[in-house]
Tab-separated table of C-alpha atoms in Angstrom:
chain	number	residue	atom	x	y	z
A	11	UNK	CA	0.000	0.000	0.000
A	12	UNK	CA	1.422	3.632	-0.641
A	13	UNK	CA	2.390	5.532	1.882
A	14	UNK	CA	4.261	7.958	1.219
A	15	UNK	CA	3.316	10.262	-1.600
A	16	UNK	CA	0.122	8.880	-2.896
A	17	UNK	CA	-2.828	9.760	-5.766
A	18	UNK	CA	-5.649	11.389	-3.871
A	19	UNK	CA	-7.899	9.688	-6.758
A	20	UNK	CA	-6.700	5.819	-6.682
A	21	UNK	CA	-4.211	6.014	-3.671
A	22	UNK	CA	-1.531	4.410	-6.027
A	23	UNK	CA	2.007	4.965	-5.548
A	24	UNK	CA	3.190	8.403	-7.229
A	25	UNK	CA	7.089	7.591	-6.983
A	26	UNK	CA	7.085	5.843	-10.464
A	27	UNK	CA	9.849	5.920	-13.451
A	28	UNK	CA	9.532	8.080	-16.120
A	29	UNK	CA	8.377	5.142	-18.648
A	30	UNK	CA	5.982	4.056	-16.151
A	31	UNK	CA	4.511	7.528	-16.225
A	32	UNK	CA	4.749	7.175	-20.072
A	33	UNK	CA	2.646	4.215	-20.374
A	34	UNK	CA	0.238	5.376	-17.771
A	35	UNK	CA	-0.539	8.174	-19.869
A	36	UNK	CA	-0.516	6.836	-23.569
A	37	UNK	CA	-2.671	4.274	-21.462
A	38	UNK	CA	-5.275	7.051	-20.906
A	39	UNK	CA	-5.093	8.176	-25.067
A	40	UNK	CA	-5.805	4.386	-26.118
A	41	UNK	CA	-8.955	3.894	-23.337
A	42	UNK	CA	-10.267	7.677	-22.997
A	43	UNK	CA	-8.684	9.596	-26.271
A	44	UNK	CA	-8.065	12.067	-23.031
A	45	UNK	CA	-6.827	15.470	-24.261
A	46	UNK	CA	-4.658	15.819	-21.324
A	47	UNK	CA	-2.981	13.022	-21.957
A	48	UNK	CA	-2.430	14.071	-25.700
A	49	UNK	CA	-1.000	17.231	-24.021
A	50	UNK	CA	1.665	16.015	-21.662
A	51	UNK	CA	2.863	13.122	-24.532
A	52	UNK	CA	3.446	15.961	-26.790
A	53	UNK	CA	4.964	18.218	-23.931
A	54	UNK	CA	7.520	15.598	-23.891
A	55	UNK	CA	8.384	15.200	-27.127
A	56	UNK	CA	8.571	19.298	-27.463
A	57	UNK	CA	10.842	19.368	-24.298
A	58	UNK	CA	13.039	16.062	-25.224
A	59	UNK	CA	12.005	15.395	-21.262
A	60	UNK	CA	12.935	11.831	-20.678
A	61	UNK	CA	12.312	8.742	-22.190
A	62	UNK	CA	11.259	11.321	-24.792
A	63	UNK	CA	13.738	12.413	-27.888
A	64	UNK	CA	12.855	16.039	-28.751
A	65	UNK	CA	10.549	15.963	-32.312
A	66	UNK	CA	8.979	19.265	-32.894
A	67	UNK	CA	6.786	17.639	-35.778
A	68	UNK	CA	5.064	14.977	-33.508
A	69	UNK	CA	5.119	17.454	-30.818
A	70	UNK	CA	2.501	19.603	-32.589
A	71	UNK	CA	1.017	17.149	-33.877
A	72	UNK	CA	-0.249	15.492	-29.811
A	73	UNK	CA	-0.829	19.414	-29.028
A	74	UNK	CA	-3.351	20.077	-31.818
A	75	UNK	CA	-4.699	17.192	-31.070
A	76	UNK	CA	-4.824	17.812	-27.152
A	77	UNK	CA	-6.368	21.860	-27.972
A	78	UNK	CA	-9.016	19.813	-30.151
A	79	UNK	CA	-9.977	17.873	-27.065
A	80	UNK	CA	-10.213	21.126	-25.299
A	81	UNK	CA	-7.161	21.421	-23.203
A	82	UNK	CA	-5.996	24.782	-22.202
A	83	UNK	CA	-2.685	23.841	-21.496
A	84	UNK	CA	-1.900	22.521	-25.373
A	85	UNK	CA	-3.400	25.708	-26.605
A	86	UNK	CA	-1.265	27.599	-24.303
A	87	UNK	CA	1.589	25.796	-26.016
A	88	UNK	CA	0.534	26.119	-29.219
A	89	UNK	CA	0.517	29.642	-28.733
A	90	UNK	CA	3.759	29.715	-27.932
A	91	UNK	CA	4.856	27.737	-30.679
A	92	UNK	CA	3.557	29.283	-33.283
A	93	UNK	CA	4.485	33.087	-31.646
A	94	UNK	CA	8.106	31.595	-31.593
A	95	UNK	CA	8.164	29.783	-35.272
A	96	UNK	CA	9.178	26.725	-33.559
A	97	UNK	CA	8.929	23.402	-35.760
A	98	UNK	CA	6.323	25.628	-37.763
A	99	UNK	CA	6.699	29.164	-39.609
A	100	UNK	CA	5.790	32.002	-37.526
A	101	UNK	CA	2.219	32.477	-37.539
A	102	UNK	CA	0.791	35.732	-35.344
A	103	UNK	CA	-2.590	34.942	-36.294
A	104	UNK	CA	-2.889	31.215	-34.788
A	105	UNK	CA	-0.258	32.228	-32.046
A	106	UNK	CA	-3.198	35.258	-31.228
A	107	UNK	CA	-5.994	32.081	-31.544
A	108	UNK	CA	-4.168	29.778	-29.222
A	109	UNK	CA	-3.165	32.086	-26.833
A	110	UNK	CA	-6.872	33.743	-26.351
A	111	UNK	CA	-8.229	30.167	-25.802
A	112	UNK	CA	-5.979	29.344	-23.204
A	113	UNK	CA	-6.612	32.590	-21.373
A	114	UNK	CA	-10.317	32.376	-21.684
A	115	UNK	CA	-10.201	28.799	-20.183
A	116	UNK	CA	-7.866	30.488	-17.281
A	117	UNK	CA	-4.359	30.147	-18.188
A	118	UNK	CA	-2.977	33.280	-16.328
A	119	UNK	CA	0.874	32.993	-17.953
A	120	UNK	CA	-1.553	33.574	-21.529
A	121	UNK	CA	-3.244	36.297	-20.319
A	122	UNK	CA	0.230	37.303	-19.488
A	123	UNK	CA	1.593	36.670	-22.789
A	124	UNK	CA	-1.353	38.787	-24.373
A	125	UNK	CA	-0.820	41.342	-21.986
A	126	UNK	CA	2.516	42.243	-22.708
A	127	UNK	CA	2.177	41.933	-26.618
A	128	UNK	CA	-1.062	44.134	-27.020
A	129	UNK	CA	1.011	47.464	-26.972
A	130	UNK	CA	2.800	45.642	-29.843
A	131	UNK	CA	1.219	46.617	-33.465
A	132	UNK	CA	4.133	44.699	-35.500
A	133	UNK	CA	2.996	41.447	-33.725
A	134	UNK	CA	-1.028	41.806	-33.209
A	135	UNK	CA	-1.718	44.702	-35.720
A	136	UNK	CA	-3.866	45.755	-32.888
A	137	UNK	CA	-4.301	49.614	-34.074
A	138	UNK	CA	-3.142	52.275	-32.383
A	139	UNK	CA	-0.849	52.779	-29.784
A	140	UNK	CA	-3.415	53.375	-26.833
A	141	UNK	CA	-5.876	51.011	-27.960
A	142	UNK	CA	-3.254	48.659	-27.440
A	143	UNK	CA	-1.796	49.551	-24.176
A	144	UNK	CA	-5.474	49.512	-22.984
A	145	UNK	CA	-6.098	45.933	-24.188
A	146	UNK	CA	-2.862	45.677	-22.451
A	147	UNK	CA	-3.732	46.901	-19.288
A	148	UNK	CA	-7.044	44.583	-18.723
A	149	UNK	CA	-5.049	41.616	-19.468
A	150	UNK	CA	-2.586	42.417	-16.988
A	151	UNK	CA	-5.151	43.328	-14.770
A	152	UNK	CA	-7.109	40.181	-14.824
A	153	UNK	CA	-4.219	37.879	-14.742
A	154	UNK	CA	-2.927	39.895	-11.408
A	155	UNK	CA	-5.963	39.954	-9.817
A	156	UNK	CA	-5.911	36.053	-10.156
A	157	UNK	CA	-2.829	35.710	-8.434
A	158	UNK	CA	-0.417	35.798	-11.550
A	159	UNK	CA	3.117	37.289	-9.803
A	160	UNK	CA	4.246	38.894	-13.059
A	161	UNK	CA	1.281	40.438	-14.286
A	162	UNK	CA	1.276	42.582	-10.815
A	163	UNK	CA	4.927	43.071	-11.372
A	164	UNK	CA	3.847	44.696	-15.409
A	165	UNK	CA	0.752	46.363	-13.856
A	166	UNK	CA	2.973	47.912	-11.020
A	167	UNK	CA	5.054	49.289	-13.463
A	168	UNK	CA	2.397	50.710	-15.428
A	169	UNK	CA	0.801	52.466	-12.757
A	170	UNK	CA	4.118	54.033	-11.925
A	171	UNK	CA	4.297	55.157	-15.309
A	172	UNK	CA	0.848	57.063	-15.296
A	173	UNK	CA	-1.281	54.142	-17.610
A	174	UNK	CA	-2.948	53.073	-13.993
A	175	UNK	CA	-4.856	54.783	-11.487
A	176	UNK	CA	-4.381	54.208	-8.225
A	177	UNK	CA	-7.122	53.319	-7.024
A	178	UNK	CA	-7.417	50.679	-9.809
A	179	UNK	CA	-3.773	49.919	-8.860
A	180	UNK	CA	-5.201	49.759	-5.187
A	181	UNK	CA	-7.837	47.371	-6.324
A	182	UNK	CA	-5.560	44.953	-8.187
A	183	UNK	CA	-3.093	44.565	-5.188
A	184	UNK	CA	-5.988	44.021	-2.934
A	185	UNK	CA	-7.355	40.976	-4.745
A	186	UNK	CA	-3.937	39.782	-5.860
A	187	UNK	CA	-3.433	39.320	-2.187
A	188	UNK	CA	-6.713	37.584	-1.332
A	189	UNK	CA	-5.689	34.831	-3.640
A	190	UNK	CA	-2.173	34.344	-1.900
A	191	UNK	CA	-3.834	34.080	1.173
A	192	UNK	CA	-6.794	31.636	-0.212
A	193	UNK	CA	-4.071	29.665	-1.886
A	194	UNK	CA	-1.952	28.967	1.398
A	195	UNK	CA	-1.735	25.288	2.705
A	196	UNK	CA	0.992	23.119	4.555
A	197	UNK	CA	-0.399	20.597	2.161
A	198	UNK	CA	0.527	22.926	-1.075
A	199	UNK	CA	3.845	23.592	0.447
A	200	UNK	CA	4.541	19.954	1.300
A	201	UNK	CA	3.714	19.017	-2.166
A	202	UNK	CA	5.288	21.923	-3.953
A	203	UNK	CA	8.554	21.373	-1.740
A	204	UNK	CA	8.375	16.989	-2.943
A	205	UNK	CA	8.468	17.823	-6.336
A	206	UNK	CA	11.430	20.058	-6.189
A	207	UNK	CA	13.075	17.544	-4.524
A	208	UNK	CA	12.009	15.006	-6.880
A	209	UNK	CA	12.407	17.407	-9.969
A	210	UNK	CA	9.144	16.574	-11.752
């Protein structure tokens, strides 16, 4: 019986190899076609984590396949991808769909992402200058308020540059800390300290 560090679903042993974890997962495409799993298969092969050698092809090929089953995470990545030209051609316009997906379904580091390139015309051909740093702003603004450390950090910045008002500043730093203190748990921390120890 696990002991240790143990699923809170099946109560199964955690501590497993990395090709264990492998077949557990392509396990979970074969039986559920499980977009999640689709995602962290193709993670792998992006990364070159181990047992996986890096293939940007079949990467993007498990992360379409994982945004097309809905996950967030795989249209994060996607975003990414295609923002960078990685294994593809650069391509704003499906970098811009990706990314707007993934923030929509609550991925604060895209919100992030499309925070900090709204100001950017060359990259979003968003319009003008202040239309963009105020599509800017609310994406900063929403991320932060959700707890996302960097998007205070930008939002901080811009308020010290005159693009936020205090009390909207104020307002952001308030509910930015609500979620640190909503979020605290010796059971987070005892799990977020075992897998920097374990390096997973």
């Amino acid at each position: 019986a696990c002991t240790d560090y143990c699923c809170p679903f099946c109560r199964s042993d955690m501590q497993i190899t990395d090709m264990e974890r492998i077949k557990q997962t392509e396990k979970r495409i074969e039986l559920n076609n499980d977009g999640e799993a689709f995602y962290m298969i193709g993670a792998c092969y992006l990364t070159g984590e181990s047992p996986m050698k890096q293939d940007d092809k079949k990467a993007i090929e498990l992360l379409s396949r994982a945004a097309e089953l809905g996950s967030e995470a795989a249209h994060h990545t996607l975003g990414v991808v295609y923002a960078q030209g990685r294994g593809v051609g650069k391509n704003e316009k499906k970098a811009m769909y990706h990314l707007r997906i993934a923030a929509i379904g609550g991925v604060l580091e895209s919100r992030y992402i499309l925070g900090l390139e709204a100001n950017r015309p060359d990259w979003f051909s968003l319009g003008t200058k202040q239309q963009g740093i105020e599509l800017a702003m609310k994406h900063l603004i929403i991320a932060a308020e959700a707890g996302h450390d960097d998007s205070l950090k930008s939002v901080k910045s811009a308020y010290a540059q005159g693009y936020v008002m205090k009390y909207v500043f104020a307002k952001v730093l308030r509910a930015h800390q609500a979620v640190q203190d909503y979020t605290k748990s010796d059971a987070r921390d005892k799990a977020a300290k075992y897998w920097i120890k374990n390096d997973r």
